[in-house]
CSV table of C-alpha atoms in Angstrom, one decimal:
chain,number,residue,atom,x,y,z
A,16,UNK,CA,-64.3,36.1,50.5
A,17,UNK,CA,-65.7,34.9,53.9
A,18,UNK,CA,-63.9,34.7,57.1
A,19,UNK,CA,-66.6,32.5,58.5
A,20,UNK,CA,-66.1,28.7,58.8
A,21,UNK,CA,-68.2,25.8,59.8
A,22,UNK,CA,-68.2,23.8,62.6
A,23,UNK,CA,-65.9,20.9,62.4
A,24,UNK,CA,-67.8,18.0,61.0
A,25,UNK,CA,-70.0,20.1,58.8
A,26,UNK,CA,-70.8,18.9,55.5
A,27,UNK,CA,-69.6,21.3,52.8
A,28,UNK,CA,-69.1,21.8,49.1
A,29,UNK,CA,-65.7,22.4,47.1
A,30,UNK,CA,-66.5,23.6,43.7
A,31,UNK,CA,-64.2,23.9,40.9
A,32,UNK,CA,-64.9,25.5,37.6
A,33,UNK,CA,-63.0,26.2,34.4
A,34,UNK,CA,-61.5,29.4,33.2
A,35,UNK,CA,-64.7,30.3,31.3
A,36,UNK,CA,-66.9,29.5,34.1
A,37,UNK,CA,-68.2,26.5,33.0
A,38,UNK,CA,-68.7,24.0,36.0
A,39,UNK,CA,-66.1,21.3,36.9
A,40,UNK,CA,-65.6,19.0,39.6
A,41,UNK,CA,-67.9,19.2,42.7
A,42,UNK,CA,-66.8,17.4,45.8
A,43,UNK,CA,-69.0,16.7,48.9
A,44,UNK,CA,-66.7,17.2,51.9
A,45,UNK,CA,-66.7,17.4,55.8
A,46,UNK,CA,-65.1,20.5,57.3
A,47,UNK,CA,-62.1,19.5,59.7
A,48,UNK,CA,-60.6,22.6,61.0
A,49,UNK,CA,-57.6,24.8,60.5
A,50,UNK,CA,-54.0,25.0,61.0
A,51,UNK,CA,-51.1,27.2,60.3
A,52,UNK,CA,-51.3,26.2,56.6
A,53,UNK,CA,-55.1,26.9,56.1
A,54,UNK,CA,-58.2,25.0,56.2
A,55,UNK,CA,-58.8,21.4,56.0
A,56,UNK,CA,-61.8,19.6,54.5
A,57,UNK,CA,-62.2,15.8,54.0
A,58,UNK,CA,-64.0,12.9,52.1
A,59,UNK,CA,-64.6,9.7,54.0
A,60,UNK,CA,-64.7,6.5,51.7
A,61,UNK,CA,-67.8,6.6,49.5
A,62,UNK,CA,-68.5,10.5,49.5
A,63,UNK,CA,-69.4,11.5,46.0
A,64,UNK,CA,-67.5,13.9,43.4
A,65,UNK,CA,-69.0,14.9,40.1
A,66,UNK,CA,-68.4,16.9,37.2
A,67,UNK,CA,-70.4,17.2,33.9
A,68,UNK,CA,-70.4,13.9,32.3
A,69,UNK,CA,-68.5,12.0,35.1
A,70,UNK,CA,-69.0,10.9,38.7
A,71,UNK,CA,-67.0,9.0,41.3
A,72,UNK,CA,-66.7,8.3,45.0
A,73,UNK,CA,-63.8,8.5,47.3
A,74,UNK,CA,-62.2,5.2,47.0
A,75,UNK,CA,-59.9,6.0,50.2
A,76,UNK,CA,-60.1,8.6,52.9
A,77,UNK,CA,-58.8,11.9,51.7
A,78,UNK,CA,-58.1,15.4,52.9
A,79,UNK,CA,-57.7,18.7,51.1
A,80,UNK,CA,-55.9,21.8,52.1
A,81,UNK,CA,-57.4,25.2,51.3
A,82,UNK,CA,-54.6,27.7,52.0
A,83,UNK,CA,-55.6,30.7,54.0
A,84,UNK,CA,-55.5,33.3,51.5
A,85,UNK,CA,-56.9,32.9,47.9
A,86,UNK,CA,-54.6,30.7,46.5
A,87,UNK,CA,-53.1,28.9,43.3
A,88,UNK,CA,-53.6,25.4,44.5
A,89,UNK,CA,-55.3,22.9,46.6
A,90,UNK,CA,-53.4,19.8,48.2
A,91,UNK,CA,-55.2,16.7,48.6
A,92,UNK,CA,-53.6,13.7,50.2
A,93,UNK,CA,-55.1,10.0,50.2
A,94,UNK,CA,-54.8,7.4,52.7
A,95,UNK,CA,-54.2,3.9,51.5
A,96,UNK,CA,-55.4,4.5,47.9
A,97,UNK,CA,-55.9,1.5,45.8
A,98,UNK,CA,-53.7,2.8,43.1
A,99,UNK,CA,-51.1,4.2,45.3
A,100,UNK,CA,-52.5,7.9,44.7
A,101,UNK,CA,-50.8,9.7,47.8
A,102,UNK,CA,-50.6,13.4,46.9
A,103,UNK,CA,-52.5,15.2,44.1
A,104,UNK,CA,-52.4,19.0,43.9
A,105,UNK,CA,-54.6,20.8,41.7
A,106,UNK,CA,-53.1,23.9,40.6
A,107,UNK,CA,-55.9,26.5,40.2
A,108,UNK,CA,-56.7,30.2,40.2
A,109,UNK,CA,-58.5,32.1,42.9
A,110,UNK,CA,-59.0,28.9,45.2
A,111,UNK,CA,-60.9,30.3,48.2
A,112,UNK,CA,-63.8,30.3,50.5
A,113,UNK,CA,-66.7,31.8,49.0
A,114,UNK,CA,-69.1,34.0,50.5
A,115,UNK,CA,-71.1,30.9,51.8
A,116,UNK,CA,-69.0,29.6,54.7
A,117,UNK,CA,-69.9,25.9,53.5
A,118,UNK,CA,-68.5,26.5,50.0
A,119,UNK,CA,-64.9,26.5,48.6
A,120,UNK,CA,-64.4,27.6,44.9
A,121,UNK,CA,-61.7,27.6,42.5
A,122,UNK,CA,-60.6,27.6,38.9
A,123,UNK,CA,-59.2,24.4,37.8
A,124,UNK,CA,-56.0,25.3,35.9
A,125,UNK,CA,-55.4,21.6,34.5
A,126,UNK,CA,-51.9,21.2,35.7
A,127,UNK,CA,-51.4,18.8,38.7
A,128,UNK,CA,-48.5,17.8,40.9
A,129,UNK,CA,-49.0,14.0,41.8
A,130,UNK,CA,-47.0,11.6,44.1
A,131,UNK,CA,-47.6,8.0,44.1
A,132,UNK,CA,-46.5,5.2,46.3
A,133,UNK,CA,-45.6,2.9,43.3
A,134,UNK,CA,-42.9,3.2,40.6
A,135,UNK,CA,-44.4,6.2,39.1
A,136,UNK,CA,-43.2,8.4,42.0
A,137,UNK,CA,-43.5,12.1,41.7
A,138,UNK,CA,-44.5,13.8,38.5
A,139,UNK,CA,-46.5,16.8,37.1
A,140,UNK,CA,-49.6,15.5,35.2
A,141,UNK,CA,-51.8,16.8,32.4
A,142,UNK,CA,-49.3,18.8,30.7
A,143,UNK,CA,-51.3,17.9,27.4
A,144,UNK,CA,-54.4,19.3,28.9
A,145,UNK,CA,-52.7,22.3,30.1
A,146,UNK,CA,-51.4,23.1,26.5
A,147,UNK,CA,-54.6,22.6,24.9
A,148,UNK,CA,-56.6,24.7,27.3
A,149,UNK,CA,-54.2,27.6,27.7
A,150,UNK,CA,-54.8,28.0,23.9
A,151,UNK,CA,-58.6,27.3,24.1
A,152,UNK,CA,-59.3,29.6,27.1
A,153,UNK,CA,-56.6,32.2,26.2
A,154,UNK,CA,-55.0,32.1,29.7
A,155,UNK,CA,-53.1,35.3,30.1
A,156,UNK,CA,-49.2,34.9,29.7
A,157,UNK,CA,-48.7,36.2,33.3
A,158,UNK,CA,-51.1,33.5,34.5
A,159,UNK,CA,-49.1,30.8,32.4
A,160,UNK,CA,-45.8,32.0,33.6
A,161,UNK,CA,-46.6,32.0,37.2
A,162,UNK,CA,-48.6,28.5,37.2
A,163,UNK,CA,-45.9,26.7,35.2
A,164,UNK,CA,-43.3,28.0,37.8
A,165,UNK,CA,-45.6,27.1,40.6
A,166,UNK,CA,-46.0,23.7,39.4
A,167,UNK,CA,-42.3,23.3,39.3
A,168,UNK,CA,-41.8,24.8,42.8
A,169,UNK,CA,-44.5,22.6,44.2
A,170,UNK,CA,-43.0,19.6,42.8
A,171,UNK,CA,-39.8,20.3,44.5
A,172,UNK,CA,-41.5,20.9,47.8
A,173,UNK,CA,-43.4,17.6,47.5
A,174,UNK,CA,-40.2,15.9,46.7
A,175,UNK,CA,-38.4,17.5,49.8
A,176,UNK,CA,-41.3,16.5,52.1
A,177,UNK,CA,-41.6,20.1,53.0
A,178,UNK,CA,-44.6,20.8,55.3
A,179,UNK,CA,-47.7,20.9,54.5
A,180,UNK,CA,-46.7,18.1,51.8
A,181,UNK,CA,-45.0,16.0,54.4
A,182,UNK,CA,-46.8,12.8,55.5
A,183,UNK,CA,-47.1,14.0,59.1
A,184,UNK,CA,-49.2,17.1,58.6
A,185,UNK,CA,-51.9,15.4,56.4
A,186,UNK,CA,-51.7,12.1,58.6
A,187,UNK,CA,-53.2,14.3,61.6
A,188,UNK,CA,-55.9,15.5,59.5
A,189,UNK,CA,-56.7,12.0,58.1
A,190,UNK,CA,-57.0,10.8,61.9
A,191,UNK,CA,-59.1,13.6,62.4
A,192,UNK,CA,-61.3,12.8,59.4
A,193,UNK,CA,-61.6,9.2,60.7
A,194,UNK,CA,-63.1,10.5,64.0
A,195,UNK,CA,-65.4,12.9,62.3
A,196,UNK,CA,-66.0,11.3,59.3
A,197,UNK,CA,-68.9,8.8,58.1
A,198,UNK,CA,-68.9,6.5,55.0
A,199,UNK,CA,-71.9,6.7,52.7
C-alpha cells in the first residue's frame, strides 16, 4: 500500500472488484486531500462511473472518504442528490490506496448503509445480494461475521451523526470539491 498521495485536484481512479477478482465499479475522481479520518476523493456532476454491463454519471457532487488504514468501508456523501441519496457506505474488504498513488482499490462486499433525506431514511441495503454472494463466493465465516456486525455499527454511527458520518465533515469536503472540481 502506497503512502504517496496525489496533489489536490489530481484526477485518479477508485476501482472496486468482487471477491473473485472480477472487475466491478470504476469511478473517475479527483483527489481532494486528507483529514484525521483519511483521504477524500470527489466526483463533480457529470463525472463517469462504470462496471461491466452498466455505466452512469454523477448526478450530484459527491465525496468519498477512504479511511487511512486498509479498511472495510468507503463512505460516500452526496450534495443535493435528485433522489434524496445523502450517504452511501459501501462495505468492503481491503479498501486502500494501491501501489499507484492515483488509485484506490477495494473488494465490494455487497452490503451498504444508506441514508436518504426522504421518508426512506436510514437502512442497510442489498441484504439479498449479500446472502446470494456470500454463498456464491464462499465468503469466509469470519468475514461474514465481521461485516454483518460492521454494517450494524455503521448504521448506528450514521444515525447518531457521529463524525465522519455527520453533515459538517462531508460538507467541508463538498465545498472543497466545488473549488477544485470541474463538470464534464
